[in-house]
Amino acid sequence: MKNMFIPSHYKKLKRGPQVILPKDIGIIITYANVNKNSICIDAGTGSGWLSISLAKICKQVYSYEIKEEFIKIAEHNKKIENLENLIIRNNDITKKIFEKNVDVITLDLPNSEKVVRHAYKALKDNGYIVGYVLHMEQLKKFFNKLEKYKFKNIICIENIMRDILVRKVGVRPSTKGIWHTGYLIFGQK
Amino acid sequence: MKNMFIPSHYKKLKRGPQVILPKDIGIIITYANVNKNSICIDAGTGSGWLSISLAKICKQVYSYEIKEEFIKIAEHNKKIENLENLIIRNNDITKKIFEKNVDVITLDLPNSEKVVRHAYKALKDNGYIVGYVLHMEQLKKFFNKLEKYKFKNIICIENIMRDILVRKVGVRPSTKGIWHTGYLIFGQK
Amino acid sequence: MKNMFIPSHYKKLKRGPQVILPKDIGIIITYANVNKNSICIDAGTGSGWLSISLAKICKQVYSYEIKEEFIKIAEHNKKIENLENLIIRNNDITKKIFEKNVDVITLDLPNSEKVVRHAYKALKDNGYIVGYVLHMEQLKKFFNKLEKYKFKNIICIENIMRDILVRKVGVRPSTKGIWHTGYLIFGQK
Amino acid sequence: MKNMFIPSHYKKLKRGPQVILPKDIGIIITYANVNKNSICIDAGTGSGWLSISLAKICKQVYSYEIKEEFIKIAEHNKKIENLENLIIRNNDITKKIFEKNVDVITLDLPNSEKVVRHAYKALKDNGYIVGYVLHMEQLKKFFNKLEKYKFKNIICIENIMRDILVRKVGVRPSTKGIWHTGYLIFGQK
């Protein structure tokens, strides 16, 4: 069966650690106002699917990753897409963010909430912070940190994609599918 | 209550006819490989939300609309976003597509299936056609046309967004919400 | 992994042909006012899961099935539950319904819409007809027949069950799951 | 617009405090093996919708409620349905359960987890405890208590009902709807 969660142009990319799926990447793009003028930071890089998707759209992307094995996969994927505006940094974003006047910061870490105070400093006014979190507990922690740092327009969502089967015998949703990947939380400086 | 379906940077745009929401626009972007090198066609323009979202990312967007009152709203929105790479055409796309070597064609018309044969000619190899359709019956018609014209990698989905409430008293999904906007169908030439 | 779609007291029952799951049986019970005074008809019997669930609650259940191999499975399951108020008939319900003054008629057949006119005669006033249908097309056919025979309070729904994982690492919905079984359509005479 | 969450036979019942909806009551019935031989306990009674739905099916239902104003509403509803096998007790179930050898205990209280140890004593072997909880945090507390008291076959679910519109113009899910009521958690002694 074809996998509707991986559109064909993503299939050439390697998958090492668990990736953020295109169904969630798309929402990050429209909800964080990602566009060709954007300067973005992404952490952790992982296999680089989100960083690469952003770099195909943005002016510049800085991607933070502490594990060298993941950086190798992401560099491999970057080469496939031939992207010069993606810089993958071997730095720990929970310690420091080097860039300033950033438009968007996306976070997919087990402890993303620790980055909120650095993100606040690095972001432009009205810039977006985005958390991709797996559990309700992490959502709550991240949310509370956004409130503490006075981020505005906080939105917490779950984006769910459903497969529809169109066949001679009739149209109906697919029996089985992916129900949950992660929650997305957005705040604006 | 804040509306999680309209992120704040969309709020400055006018809404005349029913718009495609950012939750669906995001999926169109990642599933049709929309990026800064893309040449896109969008029809019908309507209030222009999709055309504008594409133009903020792409090299060039051509948007077809037959109703002059809608073109006025879309031109107003284009000015707000200060986009020079968006051309709004007062032409009937079911009759003809003027452009060639296009990367992506997005269709939100009551009779989008009539555009499939023109789209096939206008698209580059591996270019994407996208239908935003409201009913099962239209999904079926569009799907059958894609099969007739040998489009590959056809994907039919429904993208559903769910609001999560994070409050002192506890975390839970919102009681009420938007359950359905339209179906999205993708094919690749 | 434990299957949350089959509560443990259902596990002793045999499964031959595809069964209606307890998640849908429960909705049939509350939406069709199934109670200890009810006289019910169910067709087709299949493995008998719905007939048996009804007979554990109702005064009397008549279950129609044309395939003898299915009747054997259903009779086996009836014995396990030790139900004397369930009569399994080897009759074609699309031809005739023998009973009168029935409270509830449940239909899970590829051509359930053909039973609507017989059902109308067999039901008491305010009695419920229930269709379990797989595709949008069949839902439409059944709906149109209910309108033709002046059934009132027509409700078309999809009942969706989602698994929640409660674990030390955090609470979140299950990644994968059953998204769709069938649609339920209810009408009242 | 007709309300698909309240089937017509429920409309005669009064609603005081927030009720458990028929979409959740149906799942409680099939998942907790509620049948005509069952002895059930329900707390808190509230408007009595769940107690009444159970009493229409079971041998005997005992319903605990501490607020006299709610008992009045529930007694009113009990009279409408003419149920002699429903006893509404003005007792605090978090303090004590009077009955023994019970088949099913359903709990919809802000602190249902406090009843788990009493429920364990009151239930027959293989009897079911059911919690209807509003937030992730309460779900977790209840789950942990079920594990502590060695309940088996624990299932945590969310039951979601979706309205399908069948109209001349086409078939599609309803735009808006109820997305969330509560979570259901089941355990077996």
mmCIF file of N, CA and C in Angstrom, chain D residues 26-137:
data_model
loop_
_atom_site.group_PDB
_atom_site.id
_atom_site.type_symbol
_atom_site.label_atom_id
_atom_site.label_comp_id
_atom_site.label_asym_id
_atom_site.label_seq_id
_atom_site.Cartn_x
_atom_site.Cartn_y
_atom_site.Cartn_z
ATOM 1 N N GLY D 26 -23.655 4.527 25.269
ATOM 2 C CA GLY D 26 -23.647 3.306 24.442
ATOM 3 C C GLY D 26 -22.350 2.529 24.593
ATOM 4 N N ILE D 27 -21.252 3.245 24.630
ATOM 5 C CA ILE D 27 -19.944 2.588 24.777
ATOM 6 C C ILE D 27 -19.814 1.978 26.169
ATOM 7 N N ILE D 28 -20.322 2.657 27.181
ATOM 8 C CA ILE D 28 -20.297 2.096 28.535
ATOM 9 C C ILE D 28 -21.054 0.763 28.542
ATOM 10 N N ILE D 29 -22.197 0.721 27.882
ATOM 11 C CA ILE D 29 -23.022 -0.494 27.867
ATOM 12 C C ILE D 29 -22.271 -1.671 27.244
ATOM 13 N N THR D 30 -21.719 -1.474 26.045
ATOM 14 C CA THR D 30 -21.060 -2.628 25.400
ATOM 15 C C THR D 30 -19.704 -2.945 26.028
ATOM 16 N N TYR D 31 -18.999 -1.932 26.495
ATOM 17 C CA TYR D 31 -17.656 -2.181 27.029
ATOM 18 C C TYR D 31 -17.671 -2.697 28.469
ATOM 19 N N ALA D 32 -18.766 -2.443 29.204
ATOM 20 C CA ALA D 32 -18.833 -2.941 30.590
ATOM 21 C C ALA D 32 -19.810 -4.110 30.698
ATOM 22 N N ASN D 33 -20.205 -4.653 29.536
ATOM 23 C CA ASN D 33 -21.061 -5.851 29.510
ATOM 24 C C ASN D 33 -22.367 -5.637 30.272
ATOM 25 N N VAL D 34 -22.960 -4.473 30.109
ATOM 26 C CA VAL D 34 -24.250 -4.174 30.753
ATOM 27 C C VAL D 34 -25.347 -4.958 30.040
ATOM 28 N N ASN D 35 -26.108 -5.746 30.800
ATOM 29 C CA ASN D 35 -27.180 -6.556 30.206
ATOM 30 C C ASN D 35 -28.310 -6.762 31.211
ATOM 31 N N LYS D 36 -29.307 -7.528 30.821
ATOM 32 C CA LYS D 36 -30.508 -7.585 31.669
ATOM 33 C C LYS D 36 -30.298 -8.280 33.007
ATOM 34 N N ASN D 37 -29.186 -8.962 33.179
ATOM 35 C CA ASN D 37 -28.884 -9.577 34.478
ATOM 36 C C ASN D 37 -27.998 -8.705 35.368
ATOM 37 N N SER D 38 -27.616 -7.534 34.894
ATOM 38 C CA SER D 38 -26.619 -6.732 35.620
ATOM 39 C C SER D 38 -27.198 -5.993 36.823
ATOM 40 N N ILE D 39 -26.392 -5.981 37.886
ATOM 41 C CA ILE D 39 -26.620 -5.081 39.024
ATOM 42 C C ILE D 39 -25.583 -3.957 38.880
ATOM 43 N N CYS D 40 -26.057 -2.719 38.767
ATOM 44 C CA CYS D 40 -25.143 -1.595 38.507
ATOM 45 C C CYS D 40 -25.211 -0.534 39.596
ATOM 46 N N ILE D 41 -24.075 0.140 39.762
ATOM 47 C CA ILE D 41 -24.019 1.335 40.601
ATOM 48 C C ILE D 41 -23.536 2.481 39.727
ATOM 49 N N ASP D 42 -24.198 3.632 39.878
ATOM 50 C CA ASP D 42 -23.804 4.817 39.121
ATOM 51 C C ASP D 42 -23.640 5.988 40.083
ATOM 52 N N ALA D 43 -22.561 6.761 39.901
ATOM 53 C CA ALA D 43 -22.368 7.956 40.748
ATOM 54 C C ALA D 43 -21.495 8.957 40.001
ATOM 55 N N GLY D 44 -21.755 10.288 40.106
ATOM 56 C CA GLY D 44 -22.925 10.870 40.668
ATOM 57 C C GLY D 44 -24.074 10.839 39.678
ATOM 58 N N THR D 45 -25.250 10.797 40.231
ATOM 59 C CA THR D 45 -26.477 10.693 39.436
ATOM 60 C C THR D 45 -26.617 11.852 38.445
ATOM 61 N N GLY D 46 -26.402 13.061 38.941
ATOM 62 C CA GLY D 46 -26.609 14.250 38.093
ATOM 63 C C GLY D 46 -28.052 14.296 37.622
ATOM 64 N N SER D 47 -28.272 14.541 36.349
ATOM 65 C CA SER D 47 -29.629 14.551 35.801
ATOM 66 C C SER D 47 -30.178 13.135 35.620
ATOM 67 N N GLY D 48 -29.336 12.151 35.807
ATOM 68 C CA GLY D 48 -29.797 10.767 35.780
ATOM 69 C C GLY D 48 -29.831 10.096 34.418
ATOM 70 N N TRP D 49 -29.281 10.722 33.384
ATOM 71 C CA TRP D 49 -29.361 10.125 32.050
ATOM 72 C C TRP D 49 -28.678 8.763 31.984
ATOM 73 N N LEU D 50 -27.509 8.652 32.582
ATOM 74 C CA LEU D 50 -26.812 7.367 32.544
ATOM 75 C C LEU D 50 -27.542 6.345 33.409
ATOM 76 N N SER D 51 -27.919 6.713 34.634
ATOM 77 C CA SER D 51 -28.640 5.796 35.526
ATOM 78 C C SER D 51 -29.903 5.261 34.849
ATOM 79 N N ILE D 52 -30.630 6.157 34.202
ATOM 80 C CA ILE D 52 -31.886 5.771 33.547
ATOM 81 C C ILE D 52 -31.620 4.857 32.356
ATOM 82 N N SER D 53 -30.597 5.189 31.580
ATOM 83 C CA SER D 53 -30.255 4.336 30.423
ATOM 84 C C SER D 53 -29.877 2.940 30.901
ATOM 85 N N LEU D 54 -29.164 2.861 32.009
ATOM 86 C CA LEU D 54 -28.787 1.559 32.559
ATOM 87 C C LEU D 54 -30.023 0.823 33.082
ATOM 88 N N ALA D 55 -30.895 1.532 33.788
ATOM 89 C CA ALA D 55 -32.068 0.888 34.400
ATOM 90 C C ALA D 55 -33.040 0.357 33.353
ATOM 91 N N LYS D 56 -33.032 0.961 32.163
ATOM 92 C CA LYS D 56 -33.899 0.452 31.082
ATOM 93 C C LYS D 56 -33.402 -0.895 30.558
ATOM 94 N N ILE D 57 -32.184 -1.237 30.911
ATOM 95 C CA ILE D 57 -31.563 -2.472 30.435
ATOM 96 C C ILE D 57 -31.352 -3.477 31.569
ATOM 97 N N CYS D 58 -30.938 -3.020 32.746
ATOM 98 C CA CYS D 58 -30.443 -3.900 33.825
ATOM 99 C C CYS D 58 -31.538 -4.414 34.743
ATOM 100 N N LYS D 59 -31.132 -5.341 35.602
ATOM 101 C CA LYS D 59 -32.013 -5.837 36.654
ATOM 102 C C LYS D 59 -32.195 -4.763 37.735
ATOM 103 N N GLN D 60 -31.082 -4.163 38.166
ATOM 104 C CA GLN D 60 -31.178 -3.213 39.282
ATOM 105 C C GLN D 60 -30.067 -2.168 39.168
ATOM 106 N N VAL D 61 -30.418 -0.912 39.429
ATOM 107 C CA VAL D 61 -29.427 0.163 39.428
ATOM 108 C C VAL D 61 -29.536 0.976 40.725
ATOM 109 N N TYR D 62 -28.393 1.175 41.366
ATOM 110 C CA TYR D 62 -28.311 2.058 42.526
ATOM 111 C C TYR D 62 -27.508 3.282 42.108
ATOM 112 N N SER D 63 -28.069 4.453 42.354
ATOM 113 C CA SER D 63 -27.430 5.674 41.872
ATOM 114 C C SER D 63 -27.162 6.599 43.060
ATOM 115 N N TYR D 64 -25.908 7.016 43.211
ATOM 116 C CA TYR D 64 -25.492 7.844 44.358
ATOM 117 C C TYR D 64 -25.359 9.305 43.957
ATOM 118 N N GLU D 65 -25.953 10.180 44.773
ATOM 119 C CA GLU D 65 -25.838 11.613 44.490
ATOM 120 C C GLU D 65 -25.891 12.375 45.812
ATOM 121 N N ILE D 66 -25.004 13.366 45.970
ATOM 122 C CA ILE D 66 -25.021 14.103 47.235
ATOM 123 C C ILE D 66 -25.863 15.386 47.169
ATOM 124 N N LYS D 67 -26.091 15.907 45.966
ATOM 125 C CA LYS D 67 -26.838 17.169 45.860
ATOM 126 C C LYS D 67 -28.337 16.910 45.697
ATOM 127 N N GLU D 68 -29.129 17.446 46.621
ATOM 128 C CA GLU D 68 -30.572 17.172 46.577
ATOM 129 C C GLU D 68 -31.245 17.774 45.350
ATOM 130 N N GLU D 69 -30.720 18.898 44.864
ATOM 131 C CA GLU D 69 -31.343 19.512 43.683
ATOM 132 C C GLU D 69 -31.201 18.599 42.450
ATOM 133 N N PHE D 70 -30.096 17.865 42.376
ATOM 134 C CA PHE D 70 -29.911 16.947 41.248
ATOM 135 C C PHE D 70 -30.815 15.727 41.413
ATOM 136 N N ILE D 71 -30.964 15.274 42.650
ATOM 137 C CA ILE D 71 -31.834 14.116 42.905
ATOM 138 C C ILE D 71 -33.251 14.415 42.431
ATOM 139 N N LYS D 72 -33.708 15.653 42.653
ATOM 140 C CA LYS D 72 -35.060 16.026 42.193
ATOM 141 C C LYS D 72 -35.202 15.862 40.682
ATOM 142 N N ILE D 73 -34.201 16.341 39.951
ATOM 143 C CA ILE D 73 -34.248 16.224 38.484
ATOM 144 C C ILE D 73 -34.235 14.748 38.081
ATOM 145 N N ALA D 74 -33.363 13.984 38.713
ATOM 146 C CA ALA D 74 -33.243 12.566 38.364
ATOM 147 C C ALA D 74 -34.524 11.804 38.710
ATOM 148 N N GLU D 75 -35.125 12.128 39.837
ATOM 149 C CA GLU D 75 -36.387 11.462 40.210
ATOM 150 C C GLU D 75 -37.488 11.814 39.202
ATOM 151 N N HIS D 76 -37.486 13.067 38.771
ATOM 152 C CA HIS D 76 -38.437 13.492 37.737
ATOM 153 C C HIS D 76 -38.249 12.649 36.461
ATOM 154 N N ASN D 77 -37.009 12.499 36.055
ATOM 155 C CA ASN D 77 -36.724 11.726 34.838
ATOM 156 C C ASN D 77 -37.049 10.242 35.012
ATOM 157 N N LYS D 78 -36.802 9.733 36.197
ATOM 158 C CA LYS D 78 -37.119 8.334 36.508
ATOM 159 C C LYS D 78 -38.615 8.075 36.356
ATOM 160 N N LYS D 79 -39.439 9.050 36.825
ATOM 161 C CA LYS D 79 -40.893 8.920 36.726
ATOM 162 C C LYS D 79 -41.324 8.893 35.256
ATOM 163 N N ILE D 80 -40.724 9.752 34.448
ATOM 164 C CA ILE D 80 -41.056 9.800 33.015
ATOM 165 C C ILE D 80 -40.841 8.437 32.367
ATOM 166 N N GLU D 81 -39.769 7.778 32.765
ATOM 167 C CA GLU D 81 -39.449 6.475 32.159
ATOM 168 C C GLU D 81 -40.097 5.319 32.923
ATOM 169 N N ASN D 82 -40.740 5.647 34.066
ATOM 170 C CA ASN D 82 -41.497 4.650 34.824
ATOM 171 C C ASN D 82 -40.620 3.455 35.221
ATOM 172 N N LEU D 83 -39.522 3.753 35.879
ATOM 173 C CA LEU D 83 -38.546 2.705 36.207
ATOM 174 C C LEU D 83 -38.597 2.372 37.697
ATOM 175 N N GLU D 84 -38.888 1.126 37.997
ATOM 176 C CA GLU D 84 -38.960 0.739 39.411
ATOM 177 C C GLU D 84 -37.644 0.151 39.917
ATOM 178 N N ASN D 85 -36.775 -0.184 39.004
ATOM 179 C CA ASN D 85 -35.510 -0.829 39.391
ATOM 180 C C ASN D 85 -34.344 0.166 39.532
ATOM 181 N N LEU D 86 -34.682 1.436 39.675
ATOM 182 C CA LEU D 86 -33.644 2.459 39.881
ATOM 183 C C LEU D 86 -33.834 3.095 41.254
ATOM 184 N N ILE D 87 -32.851 2.894 42.125
ATOM 185 C CA ILE D 87 -32.901 3.495 43.460
ATOM 186 C C ILE D 87 -31.869 4.614 43.525
ATOM 187 N N ILE D 88 -32.338 5.835 43.762
ATOM 188 C CA ILE D 88 -31.422 6.973 43.856
ATOM 189 C C ILE D 88 -31.147 7.246 45.333
ATOM 190 N N ARG D 89 -29.897 7.119 45.686
ATOM 191 C CA ARG D 89 -29.475 7.255 47.084
ATOM 192 C C ARG D 89 -28.862 8.623 47.319
ATOM 193 N N ASN D 90 -29.217 9.263 48.396
ATOM 194 C CA ASN D 90 -28.567 10.510 48.792
ATOM 195 C C ASN D 90 -27.373 10.185 49.703
ATOM 196 N N ASN D 91 -26.345 9.561 49.098
ATOM 197 C CA ASN D 91 -25.144 9.169 49.862
ATOM 198 C C ASN D 91 -23.886 9.576 49.112
ATOM 199 N N ASP D 92 -22.828 9.728 49.872
ATOM 200 C CA ASP D 92 -21.536 10.100 49.290
ATOM 201 C C ASP D 92 -20.727 8.832 48.992
ATOM 202 N N ILE D 93 -20.622 8.504 47.718
ATOM 203 C CA ILE D 93 -19.974 7.239 47.329
ATOM 204 C C ILE D 93 -18.467 7.240 47.621
ATOM 205 N N THR D 94 -17.881 8.433 47.774
ATOM 206 C CA THR D 94 -16.438 8.455 48.109
ATOM 207 C C THR D 94 -16.222 7.972 49.550
ATOM 208 N N LYS D 95 -17.279 7.931 50.352
ATOM 209 C CA LYS D 95 -17.180 7.446 51.732
ATOM 210 C C LYS D 95 -17.424 5.946 51.822
ATOM 211 N N LYS D 96 -18.427 5.454 51.102
ATOM 212 C CA LYS D 96 -18.818 4.055 51.270
ATOM 213 C C LYS D 96 -19.727 3.591 50.135
ATOM 214 N N ILE D 97 -19.586 2.313 49.759
ATOM 215 C CA ILE D 97 -20.571 1.701 48.862
ATOM 216 C C ILE D 97 -21.295 0.630 49.672
ATOM 217 N N PHE D 98 -22.612 0.699 49.687
ATOM 218 C CA PHE D 98 -23.398 -0.201 50.535
ATOM 219 C C PHE D 98 -23.597 -1.587 49.913
ATOM 220 N N GLU D 99 -23.622 -1.646 48.574
ATOM 221 C CA GLU D 99 -23.959 -2.899 47.896
ATOM 222 C C GLU D 99 -22.745 -3.819 47.755
ATOM 223 N N LYS D 100 -23.024 -5.084 47.541
ATOM 224 C CA LYS D 100 -21.988 -6.109 47.308
ATOM 225 C C LYS D 100 -22.337 -6.865 46.020
ATOM 226 N N ASN D 101 -21.360 -7.600 45.487
ATOM 227 C CA ASN D 101 -21.593 -8.452 44.314
ATOM 228 C C ASN D 101 -22.193 -7.709 43.124
ATOM 229 N N VAL D 102 -21.617 -6.559 42.891
ATOM 230 C CA VAL D 102 -22.114 -5.694 41.833
ATOM 231 C C VAL D 102 -21.400 -6.043 40.521
ATOM 232 N N ASP D 103 -22.110 -5.891 39.381
ATOM 233 C CA ASP D 103 -21.515 -6.211 38.074
ATOM 234 C C ASP D 103 -20.765 -5.038 37.460
ATOM 235 N N VAL D 104 -21.329 -3.838 37.634
ATOM 236 C CA VAL D 104 -20.766 -2.663 36.960
ATOM 237 C C VAL D 104 -20.863 -1.449 37.879
ATOM 238 N N ILE D 105 -19.795 -0.677 37.952
ATOM 239 C CA ILE D 105 -19.824 0.595 38.684
ATOM 240 C C ILE D 105 -19.336 1.702 37.756
ATOM 241 N N THR D 106 -20.203 2.694 37.531
ATOM 242 C CA THR D 106 -19.856 3.810 36.640
ATOM 243 C C THR D 106 -19.688 5.083 37.471
ATOM 244 N N LEU D 107 -18.637 5.831 37.186
ATOM 245 C CA LEU D 107 -18.285 6.987 38.012
ATOM 246 C C LEU D 107 -18.079 8.234 37.171
ATOM 247 N N ASP D 108 -18.804 9.277 37.494
ATOM 248 C CA ASP D 108 -18.635 10.576 36.844
ATOM 249 C C ASP D 108 -18.602 11.638 37.942
ATOM 250 N N LEU D 109 -17.475 11.719 38.607
ATOM 251 C CA LEU D 109 -17.276 12.642 39.731
ATOM 252 C C LEU D 109 -15.960 13.380 39.518
ATOM 253 N N PRO D 110 -15.836 14.568 40.079
ATOM 254 C CA PRO D 110 -14.549 15.273 39.942
ATOM 255 C C PRO D 110 -13.400 14.511 40.605
ATOM 256 N N ASN D 111 -13.726 13.634 41.558
ATOM 257 C CA ASN D 111 -12.687 12.868 42.256
ATOM 258 C C ASN D 111 -12.988 11.361 42.242
ATOM 259 N N SER D 112 -13.371 10.875 41.081
ATOM 260 C CA SER D 112 -13.755 9.457 40.933
ATOM 261 C C SER D 112 -12.674 8.508 41.436
ATOM 262 N N GLU D 113 -11.422 8.926 41.350
ATOM 263 C CA GLU D 113 -10.338 8.028 41.747
ATOM 264 C C GLU D 113 -10.439 7.640 43.225
ATOM 265 N N LYS D 114 -11.127 8.443 44.020
ATOM 266 C CA LYS D 114 -11.281 8.123 45.444
ATOM 267 C C LYS D 114 -12.247 6.959 45.683
ATOM 268 N N VAL D 115 -12.994 6.594 44.650
ATOM 269 C CA VAL D 115 -13.994 5.534 44.808
ATOM 270 C C VAL D 115 -13.413 4.166 44.437
ATOM 271 N N VAL D 116 -12.229 4.156 43.831
ATOM 272 C CA VAL D 116 -11.696 2.908 43.280
ATOM 273 C C VAL D 116 -11.568 1.809 44.348
ATOM 274 N N ARG D 117 -11.082 2.160 45.542
ATOM 275 C CA ARG D 117 -10.916 1.100 46.552
ATOM 276 C C ARG D 117 -12.264 0.560 47.047
ATOM 277 N N HIS D 118 -13.276 1.438 47.206
ATOM 278 C CA HIS D 118 -14.610 0.942 47.570
ATOM 279 C C HIS D 118 -15.179 0.082 46.441
ATOM 280 N N ALA D 119 -14.944 0.522 45.215
ATOM 281 C CA ALA D 119 -15.479 -0.199 44.048
ATOM 282 C C ALA D 119 -14.900 -1.606 43.989
ATOM 283 N N TYR D 120 -13.624 -1.710 44.297
ATOM 284 C CA TYR D 120 -12.986 -3.024 44.238
ATOM 285 C C TYR D 120 -13.701 -4.024 45.158
ATOM 286 N N LYS D 121 -14.063 -3.548 46.360
ATOM 287 C CA LYS D 121 -14.761 -4.436 47.313
ATOM 288 C C LYS D 121 -16.187 -4.755 46.867
ATOM 289 N N ALA D 122 -16.846 -3.773 46.274
ATOM 290 C CA ALA D 122 -18.260 -3.952 45.921
ATOM 291 C C ALA D 122 -18.458 -4.826 44.685
ATOM 292 N N LEU D 123 -17.441 -4.893 43.824
ATOM 293 C CA LEU D 123 -17.601 -5.602 42.548
ATOM 294 C C LEU D 123 -17.454 -7.112 42.699
ATOM 295 N N LYS D 124 -18.194 -7.846 41.889
ATOM 296 C CA LYS D 124 -17.963 -9.271 41.663
ATOM 297 C C LYS D 124 -16.635 -9.462 40.945
ATOM 298 N N ASP D 125 -16.100 -10.653 40.978
ATOM 299 C CA ASP D 125 -14.961 -10.961 40.113
ATOM 300 C C ASP D 125 -15.377 -10.744 38.656
ATOM 301 N N ASN D 126 -14.490 -10.183 37.876
ATOM 302 C CA ASN D 126 -14.742 -9.861 36.466
ATOM 303 C C ASN D 126 -15.712 -8.697 36.258
ATOM 304 N N GLY D 127 -16.207 -8.126 37.351
ATOM 305 C CA GLY D 127 -17.064 -6.945 37.225
ATOM 306 C C GLY D 127 -16.272 -5.760 36.697
ATOM 307 N N TYR D 128 -16.988 -4.785 36.141
ATOM 308 C CA TYR D 128 -16.332 -3.645 35.490
ATOM 309 C C TYR D 128 -16.470 -2.356 36.297
ATOM 310 N N ILE D 129 -15.377 -1.619 36.355
ATOM 311 C CA ILE D 129 -15.426 -0.244 36.826
ATOM 312 C C ILE D 129 -15.255 0.648 35.601
ATOM 313 N N VAL D 130 -15.996 1.754 35.570
ATOM 314 C CA VAL D 130 -15.942 2.685 34.441
ATOM 315 C C VAL D 130 -15.774 4.103 34.968
ATOM 316 N N GLY D 131 -14.778 4.796 34.471
ATOM 317 C CA GLY D 131 -14.621 6.209 34.816
ATOM 318 C C GLY D 131 -14.894 7.081 33.604
ATOM 319 N N TYR D 132 -15.675 8.134 33.820
ATOM 320 C CA TYR D 132 -15.887 9.152 32.777
ATOM 321 C C TYR D 132 -15.172 10.398 33.286
ATOM 322 N N VAL D 133 -14.059 10.744 32.661
ATOM 323 C CA VAL D 133 -13.215 11.812 33.189
ATOM 324 C C VAL D 133 -12.988 12.895 32.137
ATOM 325 N N LEU D 134 -12.793 14.128 32.597
ATOM 326 C CA LEU D 134 -12.762 15.247 31.649
ATOM 327 C C LEU D 134 -11.374 15.612 31.146
ATOM 328 N N HIS D 135 -10.363 15.441 31.996
ATOM 329 C CA HIS D 135 -9.036 15.922 31.635
ATOM 330 C C HIS D 135 -8.018 14.791 31.657
ATOM 331 N N MET D 136 -6.949 14.993 30.925
ATOM 332 C CA MET D 136 -5.826 14.071 30.890
ATOM 333 C C MET D 136 -5.303 13.771 32.305
ATOM 334 N N GLU D 137 -5.262 14.811 33.137
ATOM 335 C CA GLU D 137 -4.719 14.633 34.484
ATOM 336 C C GLU D 137 -5.595 13.673 35.296
#
